[in-house]
Coordinates of C-alpha atoms in Angstrom, one line a residue:
M1 CA -1.0 7.5 -18.6
F2 CA 0.7 8.5 -15.4
A3 CA -2.2 10.4 -14.0
F4 CA -4.4 7.3 -14.5
A5 CA -1.8 4.9 -13.1
R6 CA -1.2 7.0 -10.0
K7 CA -4.9 7.6 -9.4
A8 CA -5.7 3.9 -9.7
A9 CA -2.7 2.9 -7.6
A10 CA -3.7 5.4 -4.8
A11 CA -7.2 4.1 -4.7
A12 CA -6.3 0.4 -4.7
P13 CA -6.3 -1.7 -1.6
S14 CA -2.8 -2.5 -0.3
G15 CA -1.5 -5.9 -0.9
G16 CA -3.1 -6.3 -4.3
P17 CA -1.6 -6.1 -7.8
L18 CA -3.1 -2.7 -8.8
P19 CA -0.4 -0.5 -7.4
L20 CA 1.9 -2.1 -9.9
V21 CA 0.2 -0.3 -12.7
V22 CA 2.6 2.6 -11.9
V23 CA 5.5 0.2 -12.7
S24 CA 3.9 -0.7 -16.0
A25 CA 3.6 3.0 -16.8
H26 CA 7.3 3.5 -16.1
I27 CA 8.2 0.6 -18.3
E28 CA 6.1 1.9 -21.1
Q29 CA 7.6 5.4 -20.7
W30 CA 11.1 3.9 -20.8
L31 CA 10.2 2.1 -24.1
S32 CA 9.3 5.4 -25.7
L33 CA 12.7 7.0 -25.0
S34 CA 15.7 7.0 -27.3
E35 CA 18.7 4.9 -26.5
E36 CA 20.5 7.9 -25.1
E37 CA 17.6 8.8 -22.8
D38 CA 16.6 5.4 -21.6
D39 CA 19.9 4.4 -19.9
G40 CA 19.3 6.5 -16.8
Y41 CA 15.5 6.5 -16.8
F42 CA 14.9 4.1 -13.9
K43 CA 17.8 5.6 -12.0
Q44 CA 16.0 8.9 -11.6
P45 CA 15.2 9.5 -7.9
D46 CA 11.5 10.2 -8.5
V47 CA 11.1 7.1 -10.7
L48 CA 12.9 4.9 -8.3
A49 CA 10.9 6.2 -5.4
E50 CA 7.6 5.4 -7.3
L51 CA 8.9 1.9 -8.0
H52 CA 9.6 1.3 -4.3
A53 CA 6.3 2.8 -3.3
A54 CA 4.5 0.4 -5.7
A55 CA 6.4 -2.6 -4.3
D56 CA 5.6 -1.5 -0.8
R57 CA 1.9 -1.2 -1.6
S58 CA 1.7 -4.5 -3.4
V59 CA 4.2 -7.4 -3.3
R60 CA 6.0 -6.2 -0.2
H61 CA 2.8 -5.4 1.7
P62 CA 1.8 -7.9 4.5
A63 CA -1.6 -8.3 2.9
F64 CA 0.0 -9.6 -0.4
R65 CA -1.1 -13.1 -1.3
R66 CA 0.0 -15.2 -4.3
R67 CA -2.9 -15.4 -6.6
P68 CA -3.1 -16.4 -10.2
G69 CA -0.7 -14.3 -12.2
W70 CA 1.4 -13.3 -9.2
P71 CA 4.8 -13.7 -10.9
A72 CA 4.0 -10.8 -13.3
G73 CA 4.4 -8.2 -10.6
H74 CA 7.7 -9.5 -9.3
N75 CA 9.0 -9.8 -12.9
A76 CA 8.1 -6.2 -13.7
L77 CA 9.7 -4.9 -10.5
A78 CA 12.8 -7.1 -11.0
F79 CA 13.2 -5.7 -14.5
A80 CA 12.8 -2.0 -13.4
F81 CA 15.0 -2.3 -10.3
A82 CA 17.7 -4.2 -12.3
L83 CA 17.7 -1.5 -15.0
A84 CA 17.9 1.1 -12.2
G85 CA 21.0 -0.6 -10.8
D86 CA 19.1 -1.1 -7.5
H87 CA 20.5 -4.6 -7.1
A88 CA 19.3 -5.2 -3.6
A89 CA 15.7 -4.4 -4.6
A90 CA 16.0 -6.5 -7.8
K91 CA 17.5 -9.4 -5.8
E92 CA 14.5 -9.3 -3.5
Q93 CA 12.1 -9.7 -6.5
F94 CA 14.2 -12.3 -8.3
T95 CA 14.3 -14.3 -5.1
A96 CA 10.6 -14.1 -4.6
V97 CA 9.8 -15.2 -8.2
G98 CA 12.4 -17.9 -8.5
D99 CA 12.6 -19.3 -12.0
L100 CA 9.1 -18.1 -13.0
V101 CA 10.0 -15.8 -15.8
T102 CA 7.3 -14.0 -17.7
D103 CA 7.5 -12.9 -21.3
W104 CA 6.7 -9.3 -20.4
P105 CA 8.7 -7.1 -19.8
W106 CA 11.8 -9.2 -20.5
C107 CA 10.8 -9.4 -24.2
Y108 CA 12.1 -5.8 -24.5
L109 CA 15.6 -7.0 -23.9
G110 CA 15.7 -9.8 -26.4
D111 CA 15.2 -13.4 -25.5
E112 CA 13.1 -13.4 -22.3
S113 CA 14.8 -16.3 -20.5
T114 CA 18.3 -15.1 -21.3
A115 CA 17.6 -11.5 -20.3
F116 CA 16.0 -12.6 -17.0
A117 CA 18.9 -15.0 -16.2
E118 CA 21.6 -12.4 -17.0
M119 CA 19.9 -9.7 -15.0
R120 CA 19.2 -12.1 -12.1
K121 CA 22.8 -13.2 -12.0
V122 CA 24.0 -9.6 -11.7
S123 CA 21.5 -8.7 -9.1
L124 CA 22.1 -11.7 -7.0
K125 CA 25.9 -11.0 -7.1
Y126 CA 25.7 -7.3 -6.2
G127 CA 22.5 -7.2 -4.3

């Protein structure tokens, strides 16, 4: 999964959504871990570096344009950054997306709207 995601992201034009496939891969990896393992997954320096690289090549890139489905990328990044405890990066994504919550990946934390709102509140406070 990671080999495919990294290869696709590396070949993708900057400013588009494809670099975010790496974020999706990390979320899927996180899902496969036990409760003991998943707490620190997104905090690992190599994982956090890949999340930032994906954001830099997609939604943070000057060529990024809001096209249909654009909130999905911001939601995935907000989710991963919030779980990593990188509140400044999460705040950036929550601010960009506003109230446009998507079902995925918030559904993994229970009620999507509640999980989004709770994590946004923390990130906005500490970011």
